[in-house]
């Protein structure tokens, strides 16, 4: 059986033809990081914006583009079809402990130790516990049904980057038929937590490996697709809470594989830092609002990507405080009026039912 074609085989060899965009019209981007169950943080921030400033209306309706990775991709997909952030937050609250069941402690910590050993050999969690709730919320919706432009990172079986995109440009012919559940599972298939997501002959894994903070994915797409001046772009970038990772004594003295076993977390943190810096250089840091949980106090352990109990207990209050401090600025910069649904080039919204 032949392999599916590489996505890169259709790479455009010249400049993309830019579509017109009014000179006096801002282009608003919402970017949401990956972070497992810590998606409770951005979902709560967005839900607070809805209740405080939008009368409960879906906050996604106020953005021209939404970029989201992993858990942020799930939120982005939901917002793109008019699901409120509160609806998505309820999904986390209701199913979080089923998707990430805790390792119960006992006097000998046997179950905790066994999960660690098991995690060195195979993925930790059952993907069906995630896929079921996603099917409930997305049903048969496809990328082409989205009302908002989307950029959702993943990577595929060729170890090539893969960004699922709505058909907001005539060059974007590939993804509009994709089921939203497929895209959600593809972007959220975090290595060691879930297995590689298989869809027919295709295989996908979590976009957080290379673009946990997708702000540059969205910004570059906007700038190459539309006749925009850089200062027309305004961005709200939401983190899920991460921590600075300092060199350990073992890394300094030895530098072996064991000493660098947590390197993927360092890579995700550094990628996010770099993406924010690059986006700020392109449009001006004053036009990028970046909200994230504060760094853990010395000696405090960061919340793990699968720690539902701590995420639910600690992150909502942090989210509300961030909106207390920044909500008015977000309202004035980004929530001044609903954005128009984008004109689709392909799919049901374009009259193409093939």
mmCIF file of C-alpha atoms in Angstrom:
data_model
loop_
_atom_site.group_PDB
_atom_site.id
_atom_site.type_symbol
_atom_site.label_atom_id
_atom_site.label_comp_id
_atom_site.label_asym_id
_atom_site.label_seq_id
_atom_site.Cartn_x
_atom_site.Cartn_y
_atom_site.Cartn_z
ATOM 1 C CA UNK A 1 0.000 0.000 0.000
ATOM 2 C CA UNK A 2 1.480 3.334 -1.058
ATOM 3 C CA UNK A 3 2.163 6.064 1.472
ATOM 4 C CA UNK A 4 0.170 9.306 1.404
ATOM 5 C CA UNK A 5 1.981 12.155 -0.348
ATOM 6 C CA UNK A 6 4.177 14.499 1.625
ATOM 7 C CA UNK A 7 2.512 17.785 2.470
ATOM 8 C CA UNK A 8 5.695 19.594 1.449
ATOM 9 C CA UNK A 9 5.417 18.253 -2.099
ATOM 10 C CA UNK A 10 2.957 21.058 -2.826
ATOM 11 C CA UNK A 11 5.122 23.858 -1.400
ATOM 12 C CA UNK A 12 4.619 27.160 -3.203
ATOM 13 C CA UNK A 13 7.806 28.124 -5.021
ATOM 14 C CA UNK A 14 7.141 31.857 -5.232
ATOM 15 C CA UNK A 15 5.424 34.533 -3.196
ATOM 16 C CA UNK A 16 1.831 33.954 -2.176
ATOM 17 C CA UNK A 17 -0.567 36.387 -3.847
ATOM 18 C CA UNK A 18 -1.849 38.648 -1.111
ATOM 19 C CA UNK A 19 -5.556 39.248 -0.787
ATOM 20 C CA UNK A 20 -6.838 42.799 -0.237
ATOM 21 C CA UNK A 21 -7.430 44.089 3.298
ATOM 22 C CA UNK A 22 -8.763 47.582 4.110
ATOM 23 C CA UNK A 23 -5.990 49.979 5.157
ATOM 24 C CA UNK A 24 -7.945 51.302 8.140
ATOM 25 C CA UNK A 25 -9.103 47.910 9.431
ATOM 26 C CA UNK A 26 -7.162 46.141 12.229
ATOM 27 C CA UNK A 27 -6.406 42.439 11.830
ATOM 28 C CA UNK A 28 -6.957 40.722 15.175
ATOM 29 C CA UNK A 29 -5.253 37.423 16.073
ATOM 30 C CA UNK A 30 -5.901 35.209 19.074
ATOM 31 C CA UNK A 31 -3.057 32.785 19.824
ATOM 32 C CA UNK A 32 -3.371 29.999 22.435
ATOM 33 C CA UNK A 33 -0.479 27.861 23.659
ATOM 34 C CA UNK A 34 -0.411 24.141 24.229
ATOM 35 C CA UNK A 35 -0.184 22.725 27.731
ATOM 36 C CA UNK A 36 -2.465 19.749 28.349
ATOM 37 C CA UNK A 37 -4.969 20.204 31.148
ATOM 38 C CA UNK A 38 -3.414 23.599 31.841
ATOM 39 C CA UNK A 39 -5.657 24.754 28.993
ATOM 40 C CA UNK A 40 -7.943 25.594 31.910
ATOM 41 C CA UNK A 41 -5.933 28.840 32.214
ATOM 42 C CA UNK A 42 -6.629 30.341 28.741
ATOM 43 C CA UNK A 43 -10.147 28.874 28.666
ATOM 44 C CA UNK A 44 -10.919 30.625 31.954
ATOM 45 C CA UNK A 45 -9.379 33.918 30.792
ATOM 46 C CA UNK A 46 -11.480 33.848 27.632
ATOM 47 C CA UNK A 47 -14.599 32.873 29.577
ATOM 48 C CA UNK A 48 -14.018 35.841 31.895
ATOM 49 C CA UNK A 49 -13.759 38.163 28.885
ATOM 50 C CA UNK A 50 -17.065 36.800 27.593
ATOM 51 C CA UNK A 51 -18.908 37.318 30.859
ATOM 52 C CA UNK A 52 -17.397 40.711 31.758
ATOM 53 C CA UNK A 53 -17.335 42.469 28.378
ATOM 54 C CA UNK A 54 -19.310 40.541 25.768
ATOM 55 C CA UNK A 55 -22.569 39.659 27.468
ATOM 56 C CA UNK A 56 -21.749 35.959 27.196
ATOM 57 C CA UNK A 57 -21.136 36.070 23.441
ATOM 58 C CA UNK A 58 -18.401 33.829 22.010
ATOM 59 C CA UNK A 59 -15.064 35.652 22.277
ATOM 60 C CA UNK A 60 -13.883 33.972 19.086
ATOM 61 C CA UNK A 61 -16.303 36.162 17.140
ATOM 62 C CA UNK A 62 -14.036 39.150 17.845
ATOM 63 C CA UNK A 63 -10.947 37.806 16.076
ATOM 64 C CA UNK A 64 -10.025 37.531 12.415
ATOM 65 C CA UNK A 65 -7.719 34.564 13.010
ATOM 66 C CA UNK A 66 -7.201 32.041 15.801
ATOM 67 C CA UNK A 67 -4.000 30.012 16.131
ATOM 68 C CA UNK A 68 -3.887 27.223 18.685
ATOM 69 C CA UNK A 69 -1.593 24.332 19.523
ATOM 70 C CA UNK A 70 -2.590 21.112 21.294
ATOM 71 C CA UNK A 71 -5.000 22.081 24.083
ATOM 72 C CA UNK A 72 -4.975 25.575 22.558
ATOM 73 C CA UNK A 73 -5.914 24.018 19.236
ATOM 74 C CA UNK A 74 -8.956 22.396 20.817
ATOM 75 C CA UNK A 75 -10.034 25.772 22.215
ATOM 76 C CA UNK A 76 -9.385 27.459 18.850
ATOM 77 C CA UNK A 77 -11.473 24.907 16.966
ATOM 78 C CA UNK A 78 -14.370 25.308 19.364
ATOM 79 C CA UNK A 79 -14.299 29.106 19.211
ATOM 80 C CA UNK A 80 -14.177 28.993 15.396
ATOM 81 C CA UNK A 81 -17.637 27.420 15.202
ATOM 82 C CA UNK A 82 -19.190 29.712 17.799
ATOM 83 C CA UNK A 83 -18.751 27.602 20.924
ATOM 84 C CA UNK A 84 -18.192 29.895 23.865
ATOM 85 C CA UNK A 85 -15.054 29.648 25.952
ATOM 86 C CA UNK A 86 -17.352 28.823 28.888
ATOM 87 C CA UNK A 87 -18.632 25.775 26.984
ATOM 88 C CA UNK A 88 -15.067 24.632 26.324
ATOM 89 C CA UNK A 89 -14.068 25.277 29.936
ATOM 90 C CA UNK A 90 -16.979 23.116 31.082
ATOM 91 C CA UNK A 91 -15.578 20.359 28.859
ATOM 92 C CA UNK A 92 -12.251 20.535 30.729
ATOM 93 C CA UNK A 93 -13.969 20.575 34.110
ATOM 94 C CA UNK A 94 -16.246 17.643 33.296
ATOM 95 C CA UNK A 95 -13.793 15.349 31.532
ATOM 96 C CA UNK A 96 -10.335 16.433 32.740
ATOM 97 C CA UNK A 97 -10.029 13.767 35.430
ATOM 98 C CA UNK A 98 -11.177 11.101 32.987
ATOM 99 C CA UNK A 99 -8.682 12.095 30.288
ATOM 100 C CA UNK A 100 -5.889 12.418 32.880
ATOM 101 C CA UNK A 101 -6.853 10.099 35.757
ATOM 102 C CA UNK A 102 -4.615 10.697 38.769
ATOM 103 C CA UNK A 103 -2.091 8.156 39.995
ATOM 104 C CA UNK A 104 -3.468 7.411 43.445
ATOM 105 C CA UNK A 105 -1.002 7.613 46.275
ATOM 106 C CA UNK A 106 -0.597 4.960 48.932
ATOM 107 C CA UNK A 107 1.938 4.485 51.688
ATOM 108 C CA UNK A 108 4.453 2.939 49.313
ATOM 109 C CA UNK A 109 3.610 5.154 46.282
ATOM 110 C CA UNK A 110 3.371 1.927 44.256
ATOM 111 C CA UNK A 111 0.875 3.212 41.699
ATOM 112 C CA UNK A 112 2.823 6.432 41.167
ATOM 113 C CA UNK A 113 6.039 4.464 40.661
ATOM 114 C CA UNK A 114 4.332 2.016 38.303
ATOM 115 C CA UNK A 115 2.975 4.837 36.152
ATOM 116 C CA UNK A 116 6.482 6.282 35.868
ATOM 117 C CA UNK A 117 7.883 2.898 34.811
ATOM 118 C CA UNK A 118 5.002 2.333 32.398
ATOM 119 C CA UNK A 119 5.541 5.794 30.930
ATOM 120 C CA UNK A 120 9.072 4.870 29.906
ATOM 121 C CA UNK A 121 7.680 2.054 27.757
ATOM 122 C CA UNK A 122 4.377 3.359 26.337
ATOM 123 C CA UNK A 123 1.964 6.264 26.366
ATOM 124 C CA UNK A 124 0.234 6.993 29.663
ATOM 125 C CA UNK A 125 -3.377 7.744 28.764
ATOM 126 C CA UNK A 126 -6.264 6.379 26.726
ATOM 127 C CA UNK A 127 -6.915 8.655 23.697
ATOM 128 C CA UNK A 128 -10.550 7.506 23.518
ATOM 129 C CA UNK A 129 -11.205 9.381 26.769
ATOM 130 C CA UNK A 130 -10.295 12.558 24.891
ATOM 131 C CA UNK A 131 -11.791 11.705 21.505
ATOM 132 C CA UNK A 132 -15.260 10.937 22.915
ATOM 133 C CA UNK A 133 -15.868 14.411 24.423
ATOM 134 C CA UNK A 134 -14.399 16.038 21.307
ATOM 135 C CA UNK A 135 -16.918 14.209 19.143
ATOM 136 C CA UNK A 136 -19.680 15.433 21.420
ATOM 137 C CA UNK A 137 -18.664 19.062 20.942
ATOM 138 C CA UNK A 138 -17.539 19.060 17.282
ATOM 139 C CA UNK A 139 -19.845 16.337 15.934
ATOM 140 C CA UNK A 140 -19.338 16.233 12.144
ATOM 141 C CA UNK A 141 -17.931 19.757 11.773
ATOM 142 C CA UNK A 142 -15.089 20.183 9.321
ATOM 143 C CA UNK A 143 -12.341 22.767 9.083
ATOM 144 C CA UNK A 144 -14.210 24.311 6.167
ATOM 145 C CA UNK A 145 -17.173 24.997 8.470
ATOM 146 C CA UNK A 146 -15.165 27.346 10.710
ATOM 147 C CA UNK A 147 -16.282 30.974 10.773
ATOM 148 C CA UNK A 148 -12.809 32.185 11.824
ATOM 149 C CA UNK A 149 -9.490 31.645 10.070
ATOM 150 C CA UNK A 150 -7.545 28.881 11.790
ATOM 151 C CA UNK A 151 -3.910 27.787 12.011
ATOM 152 C CA UNK A 152 -3.467 24.567 14.011
ATOM 153 C CA UNK A 153 0.076 23.069 14.196
ATOM 154 C CA UNK A 154 0.869 19.360 14.276
ATOM 155 C CA UNK A 155 3.575 17.183 12.741
ATOM 156 C CA UNK A 156 3.179 14.099 10.591
ATOM 157 C CA UNK A 157 4.628 10.667 9.957
ATOM 158 C CA UNK A 158 7.299 12.091 7.676
ATOM 159 C CA UNK A 159 8.386 14.235 10.682
ATOM 160 C CA UNK A 160 7.335 17.271 8.679
ATOM 161 C CA UNK A 161 5.597 20.255 10.194
ATOM 162 C CA UNK A 162 1.902 20.309 9.426
ATOM 163 C CA UNK A 163 -0.309 23.358 9.961
ATOM 164 C CA UNK A 164 -4.009 22.703 9.407
ATOM 165 C CA UNK A 165 -5.591 25.804 7.879
ATOM 166 C CA UNK A 166 -9.031 26.979 6.969
ATOM 167 C CA UNK A 167 -9.625 27.757 3.271
ATOM 168 C CA UNK A 168 -9.096 31.492 3.755
ATOM 169 C CA UNK A 169 -6.732 31.661 0.776
ATOM 170 C CA UNK A 170 -7.130 30.060 -2.632
ATOM 171 C CA UNK A 171 -3.820 28.225 -2.077
ATOM 172 C CA UNK A 172 -5.273 26.398 0.936
ATOM 173 C CA UNK A 173 -6.966 23.512 -0.825
ATOM 174 C CA UNK A 174 -5.977 20.580 1.384
ATOM 175 C CA UNK A 175 -7.556 20.894 4.809
ATOM 176 C CA UNK A 176 -11.129 22.086 4.422
ATOM 177 C CA UNK A 177 -12.486 18.525 4.273
ATOM 178 C CA UNK A 178 -10.734 17.491 7.499
ATOM 179 C CA UNK A 179 -12.965 16.615 10.429
ATOM 180 C CA UNK A 180 -12.393 18.954 13.355
ATOM 181 C CA UNK A 181 -12.058 15.917 15.617
ATOM 182 C CA UNK A 182 -9.174 14.672 13.446
ATOM 183 C CA UNK A 183 -7.406 18.023 13.694
ATOM 184 C CA UNK A 184 -7.994 18.253 17.454
ATOM 185 C CA UNK A 185 -6.619 14.762 18.059
ATOM 186 C CA UNK A 186 -3.675 15.378 15.713
ATOM 187 C CA UNK A 187 -2.545 18.582 17.405
ATOM 188 C CA UNK A 188 -3.052 17.133 20.916
ATOM 189 C CA UNK A 189 -1.254 13.778 20.472
ATOM 190 C CA UNK A 190 1.465 14.686 22.970
ATOM 191 C CA UNK A 191 4.375 12.216 22.955
ATOM 192 C CA UNK A 192 4.446 9.933 26.038
ATOM 193 C CA UNK A 193 0.967 11.129 27.070
ATOM 194 C CA UNK A 194 -1.017 9.875 24.060
ATOM 195 C CA UNK A 195 -0.168 7.609 21.133
ATOM 196 C CA UNK A 196 0.517 8.892 17.649
ATOM 197 C CA UNK A 197 -2.867 9.733 16.127
ATOM 198 C CA UNK A 198 -3.626 7.566 13.114
ATOM 199 C CA UNK A 199 -6.107 8.638 10.461
ATOM 200 C CA UNK A 200 -6.137 6.092 7.659
ATOM 201 C CA UNK A 201 -2.557 5.870 6.414
ATOM 202 C CA UNK A 202 -1.673 9.228 7.948
ATOM 203 C CA UNK A 203 -0.067 9.699 11.357
ATOM 204 C CA UNK A 204 0.203 12.833 13.477
ATOM 205 C CA UNK A 205 1.707 14.022 16.754
ATOM 206 C CA UNK A 206 1.418 17.104 18.940
ATOM 207 C CA UNK A 207 2.258 20.467 17.389
ATOM 208 C CA UNK A 208 3.650 21.555 20.754
ATOM 209 C CA UNK A 209 6.881 19.747 19.917
ATOM 210 C CA UNK A 210 7.798 22.553 17.510
ATOM 211 C CA UNK A 211 5.223 25.341 17.978
ATOM 212 C CA UNK A 212 3.824 25.196 21.495
ATOM 213 C CA UNK A 213 3.311 28.955 21.272
ATOM 214 C CA UNK A 214 1.770 29.394 17.795
ATOM 215 C CA UNK A 215 1.815 33.192 17.702
ATOM 216 C CA UNK A 216 4.308 33.337 14.811
ATOM 217 C CA UNK A 217 2.330 30.721 12.870
ATOM 218 C CA UNK A 218 -0.695 33.000 12.886
ATOM 219 C CA UNK A 219 1.210 36.226 12.334
ATOM 220 C CA UNK A 220 3.230 34.963 9.362
ATOM 221 C CA UNK A 221 0.113 33.500 7.770
ATOM 222 C CA UNK A 222 -1.743 36.801 8.127
ATOM 223 C CA UNK A 223 1.124 38.813 6.652
ATOM 224 C CA UNK A 224 1.638 36.533 3.646
ATOM 225 C CA UNK A 225 -2.071 36.083 2.871
ATOM 226 C CA UNK A 226 -3.249 39.691 3.135
ATOM 227 C CA UNK A 227 -2.140 43.157 2.105
ATOM 228 C CA UNK A 228 -1.438 44.213 5.670
ATOM 229 C CA UNK A 229 0.859 46.748 7.194
ATOM 230 C CA UNK A 230 2.544 45.229 10.228
ATOM 231 C CA UNK A 231 1.058 47.846 12.549
ATOM 232 C CA UNK A 232 -2.443 46.809 11.498
ATOM 233 C CA UNK A 233 -2.021 43.518 13.333
ATOM 234 C CA UNK A 234 -3.055 43.230 16.982
ATOM 235 C CA UNK A 235 -2.518 40.017 18.938
ATOM 236 C CA UNK A 236 -3.769 38.473 22.158
ATOM 237 C CA UNK A 237 -1.409 35.626 23.069
ATOM 238 C CA UNK A 238 -2.414 33.326 25.934
ATOM 239 C CA UNK A 239 -0.073 30.941 27.717
ATOM 240 C CA UNK A 240 -0.916 27.908 29.814
ATOM 241 C CA UNK A 241 1.723 28.466 32.478
ATOM 242 C CA UNK A 242 5.303 27.322 32.144
ATOM 243 C CA UNK A 243 8.491 27.648 34.126
ATOM 244 C CA UNK A 244 12.021 28.760 33.546
ATOM 245 C CA UNK A 245 14.180 25.657 33.553
ATOM 246 C CA UNK A 246 17.645 26.238 34.931
ATOM 247 C CA UNK A 247 20.704 24.125 34.204
ATOM 248 C CA UNK A 248 20.987 21.318 36.734
ATOM 249 C CA UNK A 249 24.207 20.248 38.394
ATOM 250 C CA UNK A 250 24.131 17.052 36.355
ATOM 251 C CA UNK A 251 23.761 18.947 33.079
ATOM 252 C CA UNK A 252 26.712 21.141 33.983
ATOM 253 C CA UNK A 253 28.971 18.381 35.257
ATOM 254 C CA UNK A 254 27.994 15.410 33.072
ATOM 255 C CA UNK A 255 25.591 16.381 30.290
ATOM 256 C CA UNK A 256 24.425 12.844 29.508
ATOM 257 C CA UNK A 257 21.073 11.642 28.195
ATOM 258 C CA UNK A 258 19.677 11.135 31.701
ATOM 259 C CA UNK A 259 20.653 14.654 32.717
ATOM 260 C CA UNK A 260 18.795 16.071 29.713
ATOM 261 C CA UNK A 261 15.708 13.836 29.987
ATOM 262 C CA UNK A 262 13.460 16.893 30.454
ATOM 263 C CA UNK A 263 14.910 18.743 27.461
ATOM 264 C CA UNK A 264 11.569 18.769 25.625
ATOM 265 C CA UNK A 265 10.113 21.016 28.350
ATOM 266 C CA UNK A 266 13.071 23.361 27.999
ATOM 267 C CA UNK A 267 12.621 23.384 24.227
ATOM 268 C CA UNK A 268 8.922 24.272 24.531
ATOM 269 C CA UNK A 269 9.688 27.111 26.939
ATOM 270 C CA UNK A 270 12.437 28.506 24.708
ATOM 271 C CA UNK A 271 10.306 28.212 21.561
ATOM 272 C CA UNK A 272 7.546 30.173 23.254
ATOM 273 C CA UNK A 273 9.942 32.862 24.405
ATOM 274 C CA UNK A 274 11.415 33.163 20.920
ATOM 275 C CA UNK A 275 8.028 33.251 19.169
ATOM 276 C CA UNK A 276 6.799 36.043 21.430
ATOM 277 C CA UNK A 277 9.997 38.007 20.852
ATOM 278 C CA UNK A 278 9.837 37.614 17.073
ATOM 279 C CA UNK A 279 6.174 38.603 16.898
ATOM 280 C CA UNK A 280 6.880 41.663 19.025
ATOM 281 C CA UNK A 281 9.701 42.711 16.720
ATOM 282 C CA UNK A 282 7.465 42.399 13.655
ATOM 283 C CA UNK A 283 4.409 44.322 14.827
ATOM 284 C CA UNK A 284 5.712 46.219 17.846
ATOM 285 C CA UNK A 285 5.602 44.801 21.342
ATOM 286 C CA UNK A 286 2.935 47.360 22.232
ATOM 287 C CA UNK A 287 0.517 45.608 19.869
ATOM 288 C CA UNK A 288 0.977 42.158 21.398
ATOM 289 C CA UNK A 289 -0.715 41.387 24.699
ATOM 290 C CA UNK A 290 0.857 38.282 26.228
ATOM 291 C CA UNK A 291 -0.836 36.795 29.306
ATOM 292 C CA UNK A 292 0.568 33.841 31.196
ATOM 293 C CA UNK A 293 0.723 32.495 34.727
ATOM 294 C CA UNK A 294 3.524 33.952 36.853
ATOM 295 C CA UNK A 295 6.659 31.890 37.331
ATOM 296 C CA UNK A 296 6.425 29.423 40.246
ATOM 297 C CA UNK A 297 7.975 30.585 43.502
ATOM 298 C CA UNK A 298 11.380 29.142 44.420
ATOM 299 C CA UNK A 299 10.859 25.549 45.478
ATOM 300 C CA UNK A 300 7.337 25.407 44.033
ATOM 301 C CA UNK A 301 6.786 22.682 41.452
ATOM 302 C CA UNK A 302 5.159 23.778 38.172
ATOM 303 C CA UNK A 303 1.769 22.251 37.373
ATOM 304 C CA UNK A 304 2.253 19.181 35.207
ATOM 305 C CA UNK A 305 0.471 18.919 31.869
ATOM 306 C CA UNK A 306 -1.658 16.070 33.254
ATOM 307 C CA UNK A 307 -2.277 17.310 36.828
ATOM 308 C CA UNK A 308 -6.007 17.975 36.681
ATOM 309 C CA UNK A 309 -6.417 18.456 40.423
ATOM 310 C CA UNK A 310 -3.857 21.271 40.693
ATOM 311 C CA UNK A 311 -4.893 22.864 37.397
ATOM 312 C CA UNK A 312 -8.537 23.049 38.461
ATOM 313 C CA UNK A 313 -7.679 24.254 41.954
ATOM 314 C CA UNK A 314 -5.086 26.904 41.080
ATOM 315 C CA UNK A 315 -5.456 28.176 37.527
ATOM 316 C CA UNK A 316 -8.961 29.760 37.564
ATOM 317 C CA UNK A 317 -7.945 32.273 40.244
ATOM 318 C CA UNK A 318 -4.772 33.130 38.321
ATOM 319 C CA UNK A 319 -6.851 33.609 35.162
ATOM 320 C CA UNK A 320 -9.314 35.927 36.881
ATOM 321 C CA UNK A 321 -6.470 38.016 38.310
ATOM 322 C CA UNK A 322 -4.900 38.350 34.853
ATOM 323 C CA UNK A 323 -8.204 39.605 33.446
ATOM 324 C CA UNK A 324 -8.677 41.934 36.420
ATOM 325 C CA UNK A 325 -5.349 43.524 35.460
ATOM 326 C CA UNK A 326 -5.620 43.411 31.657
ATOM 327 C CA UNK A 327 -9.276 43.076 30.742
ATOM 328 C CA UNK A 328 -9.937 46.739 29.987
ATOM 329 C CA UNK A 329 -6.883 46.908 27.732
ATOM 330 C CA UNK A 330 -8.002 43.786 25.856
ATOM 331 C CA UNK A 331 -11.501 45.223 25.498
ATOM 332 C CA UNK A 332 -10.241 48.485 24.056
ATOM 333 C CA UNK A 333 -7.627 46.950 21.747
ATOM 334 C CA UNK A 334 -9.423 43.839 20.528
ATOM 335 C CA UNK A 335 -13.057 43.564 21.591
ATOM 336 C CA UNK A 336 -14.386 46.816 20.122
ATOM 337 C CA UNK A 337 -16.692 44.981 17.718
ATOM 338 C CA UNK A 338 -17.324 41.563 16.169
ATOM 339 C CA UNK A 339 -15.163 40.480 13.242
ATOM 340 C CA UNK A 340 -16.798 39.393 10.031
ATOM 341 C CA UNK A 341 -16.667 35.669 9.221
ATOM 342 C CA UNK A 342 -13.950 35.126 6.630
ATOM 343 C CA UNK A 343 -14.959 34.428 3.000
ATOM 344 C CA UNK A 344 -14.164 30.748 2.427
ATOM 345 C CA UNK A 345 -12.544 29.737 -0.851
ATOM 346 C CA UNK A 346 -13.605 26.085 -0.611
ATOM 347 C CA UNK A 347 -16.065 23.966 1.318
ATOM 348 C CA UNK A 348 -19.703 24.280 2.312
ATOM 349 C CA UNK A 349 -19.375 27.967 3.169
ATOM 350 C CA UNK A 350 -18.065 28.592 -0.363
ATOM 351 C CA UNK A 351 -20.849 26.512 -1.926
ATOM 352 C CA UNK A 352 -18.495 23.607 -2.672
ATOM 353 C CA UNK A 353 -20.088 20.423 -1.343
ATOM 354 C CA UNK A 354 -17.815 17.975 -3.147
#
